[in-house]
Coordinates of C-alpha atoms in Angstrom, one line a residue:
X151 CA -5.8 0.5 -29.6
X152 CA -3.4 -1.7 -27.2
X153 CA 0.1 -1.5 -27.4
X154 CA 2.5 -3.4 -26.5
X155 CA 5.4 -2.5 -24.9
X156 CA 9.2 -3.6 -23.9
X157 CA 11.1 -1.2 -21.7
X158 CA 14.5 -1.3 -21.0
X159 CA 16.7 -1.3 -18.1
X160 CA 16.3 1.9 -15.7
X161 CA 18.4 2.5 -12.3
X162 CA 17.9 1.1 -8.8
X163 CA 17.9 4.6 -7.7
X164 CA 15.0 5.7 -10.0
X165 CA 13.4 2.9 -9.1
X166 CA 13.1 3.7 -5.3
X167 CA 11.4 6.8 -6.2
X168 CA 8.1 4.8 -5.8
X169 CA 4.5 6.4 -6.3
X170 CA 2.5 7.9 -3.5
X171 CA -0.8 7.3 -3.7
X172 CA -1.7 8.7 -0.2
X173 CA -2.1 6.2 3.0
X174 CA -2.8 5.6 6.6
X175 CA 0.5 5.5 8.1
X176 CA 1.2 4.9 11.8
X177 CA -2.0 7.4 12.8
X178 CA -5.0 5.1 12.9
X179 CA -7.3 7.5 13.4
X180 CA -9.7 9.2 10.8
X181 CA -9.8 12.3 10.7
X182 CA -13.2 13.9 11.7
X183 CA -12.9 15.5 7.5
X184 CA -11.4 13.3 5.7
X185 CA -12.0 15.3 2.6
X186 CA -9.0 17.2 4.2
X187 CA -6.2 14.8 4.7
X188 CA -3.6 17.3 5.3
X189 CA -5.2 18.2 8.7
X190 CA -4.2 15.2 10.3
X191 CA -5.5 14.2 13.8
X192 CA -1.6 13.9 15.1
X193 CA -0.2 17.2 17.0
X194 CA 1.3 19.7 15.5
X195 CA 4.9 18.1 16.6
X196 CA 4.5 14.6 16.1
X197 CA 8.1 14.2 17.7
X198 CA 7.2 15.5 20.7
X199 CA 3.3 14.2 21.3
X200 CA 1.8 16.2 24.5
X201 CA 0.5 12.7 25.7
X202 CA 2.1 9.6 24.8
X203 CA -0.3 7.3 25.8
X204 CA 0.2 7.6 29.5
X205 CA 2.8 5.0 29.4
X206 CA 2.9 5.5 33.6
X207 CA -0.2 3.9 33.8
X208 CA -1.3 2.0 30.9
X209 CA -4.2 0.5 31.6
X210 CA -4.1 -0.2 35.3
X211 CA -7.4 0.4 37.3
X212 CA -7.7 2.4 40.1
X213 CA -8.2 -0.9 42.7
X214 CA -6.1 -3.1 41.3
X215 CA -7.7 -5.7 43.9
X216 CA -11.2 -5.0 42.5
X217 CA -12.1 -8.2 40.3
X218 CA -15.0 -6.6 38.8
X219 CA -12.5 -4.0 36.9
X220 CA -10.2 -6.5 34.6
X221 CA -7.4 -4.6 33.1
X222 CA -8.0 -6.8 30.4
X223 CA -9.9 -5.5 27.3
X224 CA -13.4 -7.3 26.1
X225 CA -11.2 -7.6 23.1
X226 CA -8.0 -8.7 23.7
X227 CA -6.8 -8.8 20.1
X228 CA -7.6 -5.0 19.9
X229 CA -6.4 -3.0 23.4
X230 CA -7.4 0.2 24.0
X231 CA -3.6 1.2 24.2
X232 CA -1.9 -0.9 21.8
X233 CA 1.6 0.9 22.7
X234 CA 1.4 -0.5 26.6
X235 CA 4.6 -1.3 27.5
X236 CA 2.6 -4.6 28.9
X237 CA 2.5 -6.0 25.4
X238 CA 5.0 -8.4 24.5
X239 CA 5.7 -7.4 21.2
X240 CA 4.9 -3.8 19.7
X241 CA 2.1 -3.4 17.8
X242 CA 2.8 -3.4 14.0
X243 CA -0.3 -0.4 13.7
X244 CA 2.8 2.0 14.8
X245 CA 3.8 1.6 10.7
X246 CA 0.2 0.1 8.9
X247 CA -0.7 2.6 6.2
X248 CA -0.2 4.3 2.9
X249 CA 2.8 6.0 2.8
X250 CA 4.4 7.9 -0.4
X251 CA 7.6 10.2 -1.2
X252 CA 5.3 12.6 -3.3
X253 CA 2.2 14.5 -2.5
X254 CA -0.3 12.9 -0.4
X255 CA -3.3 11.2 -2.9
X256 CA -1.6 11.9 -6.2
X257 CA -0.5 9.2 -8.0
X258 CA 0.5 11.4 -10.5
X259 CA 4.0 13.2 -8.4
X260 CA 5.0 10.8 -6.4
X261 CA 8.1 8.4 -7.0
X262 CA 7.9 5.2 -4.1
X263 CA 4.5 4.6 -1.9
X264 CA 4.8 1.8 0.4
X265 CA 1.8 0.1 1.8
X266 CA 2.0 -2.1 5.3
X267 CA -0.9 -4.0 6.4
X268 CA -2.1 -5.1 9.9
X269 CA -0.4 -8.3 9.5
X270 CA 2.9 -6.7 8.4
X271 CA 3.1 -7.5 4.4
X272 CA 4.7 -4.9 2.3
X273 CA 3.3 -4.0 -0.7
X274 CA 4.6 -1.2 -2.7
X275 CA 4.9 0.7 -6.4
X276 CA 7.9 2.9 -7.8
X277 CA 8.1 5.3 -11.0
X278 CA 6.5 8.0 -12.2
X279 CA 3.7 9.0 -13.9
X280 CA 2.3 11.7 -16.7
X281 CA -0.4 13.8 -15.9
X282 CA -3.0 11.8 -17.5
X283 CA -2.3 8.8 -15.4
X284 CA -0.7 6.5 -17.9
X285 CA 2.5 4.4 -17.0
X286 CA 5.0 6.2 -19.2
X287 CA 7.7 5.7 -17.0
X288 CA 6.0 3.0 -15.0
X289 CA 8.9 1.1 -13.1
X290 CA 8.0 -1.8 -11.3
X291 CA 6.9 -3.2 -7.5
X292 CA 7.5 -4.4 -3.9
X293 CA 6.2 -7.0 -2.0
X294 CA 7.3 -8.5 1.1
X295 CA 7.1 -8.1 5.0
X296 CA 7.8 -5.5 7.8
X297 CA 8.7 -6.2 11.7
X298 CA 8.5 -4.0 14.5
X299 CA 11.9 -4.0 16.8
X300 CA 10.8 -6.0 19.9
X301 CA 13.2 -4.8 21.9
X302 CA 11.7 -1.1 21.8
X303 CA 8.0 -2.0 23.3
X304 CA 8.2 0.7 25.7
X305 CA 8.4 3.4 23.0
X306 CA 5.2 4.8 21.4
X307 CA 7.6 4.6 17.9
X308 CA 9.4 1.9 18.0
X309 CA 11.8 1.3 14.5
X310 CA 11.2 -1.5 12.2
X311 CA 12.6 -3.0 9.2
X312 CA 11.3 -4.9 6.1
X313 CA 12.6 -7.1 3.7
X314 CA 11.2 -7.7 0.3
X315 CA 11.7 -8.5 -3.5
X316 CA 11.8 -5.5 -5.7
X317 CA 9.8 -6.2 -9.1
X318 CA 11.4 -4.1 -11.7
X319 CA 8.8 -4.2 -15.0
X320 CA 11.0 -2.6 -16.9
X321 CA 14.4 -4.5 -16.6
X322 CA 14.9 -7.1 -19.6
X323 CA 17.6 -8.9 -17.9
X324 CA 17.6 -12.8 -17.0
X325 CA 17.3 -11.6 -13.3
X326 CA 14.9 -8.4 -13.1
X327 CA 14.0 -9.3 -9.8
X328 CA 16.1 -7.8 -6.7
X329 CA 16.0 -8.9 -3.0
X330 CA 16.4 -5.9 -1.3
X331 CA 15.9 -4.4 2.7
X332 CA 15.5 -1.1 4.6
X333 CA 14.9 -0.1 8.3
X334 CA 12.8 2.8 9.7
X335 CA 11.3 4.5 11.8
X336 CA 7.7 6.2 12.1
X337 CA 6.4 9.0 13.7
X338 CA 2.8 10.2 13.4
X339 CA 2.5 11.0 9.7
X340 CA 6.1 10.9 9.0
X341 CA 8.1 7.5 7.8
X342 CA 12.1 7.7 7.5
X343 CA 13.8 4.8 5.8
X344 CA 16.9 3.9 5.0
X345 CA 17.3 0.9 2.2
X346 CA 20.1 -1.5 2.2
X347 CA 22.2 0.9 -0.6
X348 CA 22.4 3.6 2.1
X349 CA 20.2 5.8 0.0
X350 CA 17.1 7.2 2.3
X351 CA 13.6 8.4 2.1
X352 CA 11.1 10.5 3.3
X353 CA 7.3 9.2 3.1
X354 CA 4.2 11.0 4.4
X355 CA 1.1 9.0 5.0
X356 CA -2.8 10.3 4.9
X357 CA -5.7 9.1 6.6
X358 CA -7.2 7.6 3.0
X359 CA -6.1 4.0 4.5
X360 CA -8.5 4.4 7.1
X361 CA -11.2 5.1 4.8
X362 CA -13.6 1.7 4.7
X363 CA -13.1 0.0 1.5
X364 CA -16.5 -0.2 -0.6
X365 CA -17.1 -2.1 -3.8
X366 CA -20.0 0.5 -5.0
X367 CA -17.8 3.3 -4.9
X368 CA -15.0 1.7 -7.6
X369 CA -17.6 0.3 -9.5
X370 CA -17.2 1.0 -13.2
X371 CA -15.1 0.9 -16.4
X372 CA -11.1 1.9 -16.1
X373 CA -8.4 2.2 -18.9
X374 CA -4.6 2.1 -17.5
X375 CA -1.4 -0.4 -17.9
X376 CA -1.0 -3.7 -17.1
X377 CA 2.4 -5.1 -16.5
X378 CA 3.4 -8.6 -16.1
X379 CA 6.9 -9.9 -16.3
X380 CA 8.6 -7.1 -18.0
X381 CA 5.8 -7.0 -20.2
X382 CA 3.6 -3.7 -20.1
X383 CA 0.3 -3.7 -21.8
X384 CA -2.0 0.0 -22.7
X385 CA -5.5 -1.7 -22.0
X386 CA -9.5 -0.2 -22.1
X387 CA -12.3 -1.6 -21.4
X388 CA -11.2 -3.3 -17.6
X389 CA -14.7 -3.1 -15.0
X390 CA -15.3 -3.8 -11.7
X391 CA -18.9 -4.9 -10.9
X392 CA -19.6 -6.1 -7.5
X393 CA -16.3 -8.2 -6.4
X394 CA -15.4 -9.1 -9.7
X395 CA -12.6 -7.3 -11.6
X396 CA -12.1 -8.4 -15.6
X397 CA -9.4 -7.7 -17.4
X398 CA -9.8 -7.4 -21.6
X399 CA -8.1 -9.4 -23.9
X400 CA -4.7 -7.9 -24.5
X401 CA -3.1 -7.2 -27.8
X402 CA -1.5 -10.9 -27.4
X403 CA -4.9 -12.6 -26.6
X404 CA -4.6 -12.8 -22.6
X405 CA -7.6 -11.9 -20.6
X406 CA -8.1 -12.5 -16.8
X407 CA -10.9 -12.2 -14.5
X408 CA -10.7 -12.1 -10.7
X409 CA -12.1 -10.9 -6.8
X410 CA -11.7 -7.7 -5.1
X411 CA -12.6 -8.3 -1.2
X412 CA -12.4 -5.4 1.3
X413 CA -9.5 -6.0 3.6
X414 CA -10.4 -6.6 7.3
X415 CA -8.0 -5.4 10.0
X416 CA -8.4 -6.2 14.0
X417 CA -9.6 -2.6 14.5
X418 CA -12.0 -2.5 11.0
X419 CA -12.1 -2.5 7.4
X420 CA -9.6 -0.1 5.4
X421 CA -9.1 1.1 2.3
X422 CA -7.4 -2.1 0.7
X423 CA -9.1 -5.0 -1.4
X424 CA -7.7 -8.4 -1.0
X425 CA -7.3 -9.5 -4.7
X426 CA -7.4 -12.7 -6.2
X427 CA -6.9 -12.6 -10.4
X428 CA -6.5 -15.7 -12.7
X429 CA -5.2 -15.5 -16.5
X430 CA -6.7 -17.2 -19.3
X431 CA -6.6 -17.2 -23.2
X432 CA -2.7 -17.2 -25.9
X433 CA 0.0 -15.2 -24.4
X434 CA -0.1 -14.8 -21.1
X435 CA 3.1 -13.5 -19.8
X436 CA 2.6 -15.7 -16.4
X437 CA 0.9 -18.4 -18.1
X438 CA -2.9 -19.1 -18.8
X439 CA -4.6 -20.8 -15.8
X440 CA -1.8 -18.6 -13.1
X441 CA -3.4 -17.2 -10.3
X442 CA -2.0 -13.9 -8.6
X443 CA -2.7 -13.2 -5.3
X444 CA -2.3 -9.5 -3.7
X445 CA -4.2 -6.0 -2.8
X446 CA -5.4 -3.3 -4.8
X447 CA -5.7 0.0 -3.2
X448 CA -8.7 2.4 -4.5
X449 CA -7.8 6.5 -4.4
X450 CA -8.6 9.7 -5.4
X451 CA -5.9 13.0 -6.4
X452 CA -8.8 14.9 -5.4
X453 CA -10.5 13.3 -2.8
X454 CA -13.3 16.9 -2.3
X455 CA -13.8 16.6 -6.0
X456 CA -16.9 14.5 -6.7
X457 CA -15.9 14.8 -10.6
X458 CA -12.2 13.3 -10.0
X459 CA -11.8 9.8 -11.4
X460 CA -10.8 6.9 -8.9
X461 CA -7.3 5.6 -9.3
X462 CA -7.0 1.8 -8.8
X463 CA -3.7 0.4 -7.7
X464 CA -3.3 -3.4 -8.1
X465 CA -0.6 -5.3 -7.0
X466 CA -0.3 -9.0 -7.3
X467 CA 2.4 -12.2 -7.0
X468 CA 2.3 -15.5 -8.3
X469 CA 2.0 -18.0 -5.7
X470 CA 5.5 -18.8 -5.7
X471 CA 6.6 -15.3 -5.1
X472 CA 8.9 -14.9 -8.0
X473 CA 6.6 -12.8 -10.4
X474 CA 4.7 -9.6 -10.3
X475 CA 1.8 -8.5 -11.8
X476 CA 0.6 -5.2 -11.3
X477 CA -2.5 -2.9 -13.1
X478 CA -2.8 0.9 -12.2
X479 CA -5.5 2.3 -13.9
X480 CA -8.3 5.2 -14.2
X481 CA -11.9 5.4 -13.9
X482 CA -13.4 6.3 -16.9

């Protein structure tokens, strides 16, 4: 049975305790198990990397004069050393990932997870969880964009910042939506930030961005929340077959039915579905006929454990930026 449900007006500072859902972080590479993301393929001091990328000699051959050895990669929108110095801007795959406070892959402890694309967009979920995956303290969502420092190309961890709006679900108010900002830093599998209240936080990302995304493997039937506005629906019965995800009819008569596309990055696919989801039916929050636009992230709290359900993560905008819906659900 759906229910309905209006939450009231919960902290800044609870709300920047966002969920984890493992990531990709600043290492893109996959780990040769990646049933075992906590044996990640950075060194054991990721402060203090044995080999930096040979920043003395980047990609320089040994004739320089020789015209048959280019310096210049086949690809030039993917070099082989994307933290050359001789690149005018720093790559922004020194922060791309999934990056949470709470344990790595389980939705269910952490607080804030963060998620960066190649193209720097900012996606991102706060609140907490109970152990069977339902929203009880659901809090709201982050979307907006990241920049790496250009005037630190020389460093193989250059600092960024972000900007974004903060989507809180649960805030009743005339204004529930926040523009907020942070700055950071990344090293290996480690993120520090600092948000624009002074308060800080530690993330850790995984190698589960890296994973390829793949439609057959989230195919199925999932019950979870939906939340749009500050309205939060309990809702059974949404599939995924092929690209398509469908949404039920809610308690209030609103159903929606939408894409799921694996996201393609310069170096690959990863574990991100461009989403596309348009609302029809009575009593749509965002209106019948709206169209959201955003990514949905597929994961696992037990990634070893065939019999562990998949977690899907969606997270959507309306084209004008100003409202968030968001659907974090279970496989059934």
């Amino acid at each position: 049975m759906q229910k309905k449900t209006y939450l009231a007006v919960l902290s800044i500072c609870a709300a920047m305790a966002l969920a984890g859902c493992g990531g990709g972080g600043g290492d893109d590479s996959t780990p040769s198990n990646p049933s075992t993301p906590s044996t990640p393929s950075t060194p054991d001091n990721p402060f203090t990397p044995s080999n930096p990328s040979s920043p003395d000699n980047p990609s320089s051959p040994s004739n320089p004069s020789t015209p048959s050895t280019p310096s210049t990669p086949d690809n030039p929108t993917t070099p082989s050393n994307p933290s050359s110095p001789s690149n005018p801007s720093a790559p922004i795959s020194a922060i791309e990932g999934i990056w949470s406070t709470g344990s790595v892959g389980a939705r269910y402890s952490y607080a804030t997870q963060i998620i960066i694309l190649d193209d720097g967009s900012l996606w991102g979920l706060y609140g907490s969880f109970d152990n069977l995956g339902f929203s009880a303290h659901i809090q709201g969502m982050l979307h907006g964009s990241a920049t790496i420092d250009s005037s630190n190309t020389s460093t193989m961890f250059p600092p960024f910042s972000a900007s974004f709006t903060q989507f809180d679900m649960l805030d009743t108010s005339s204004n529930p939506n926040t523009s907020r900002s942070l700055s950071g830093k990344a090293v290996g599998i480690f993120m520090d930030v600092t948000l624009d209240d002074s308060s800080a936080l530690s993330l850790t990302g995984s190698s589960a961005y890296n994973y390829p995304a793949s439609l057959s493997l989230i195919a199925g039937t999932y019950s979870g929340t939906t939340a749009a506005g500050q309205v939060l629906y309990n809702l059974n019965g949404i599939t995924v077959s092929g690209s398509t995800l469908t949404l039920p009819a809610n308690a209030d008569g609103c159903s929606a039915s939408g894409t799921l596309t694996p996201h393609q990055t310069p170096h690959g696919t990863v574990n991100v579905f461009d989403t596309s989801i348009t609302f029809s039916g009575t009593g749509c929050t965002l209106g019948s006929g709206t169209t959201v636009q955003g990514i949905t992230i597929a994961t696992k709290d037990q990634p070893n454990n065939p019999s562990d359900p998949v977690l899907l993560d969606v997270m959507t905008v309306t084209p004008d930026g100003q409202n968030g819906f968001m659907v974090l659900a279970t496989h059934q």
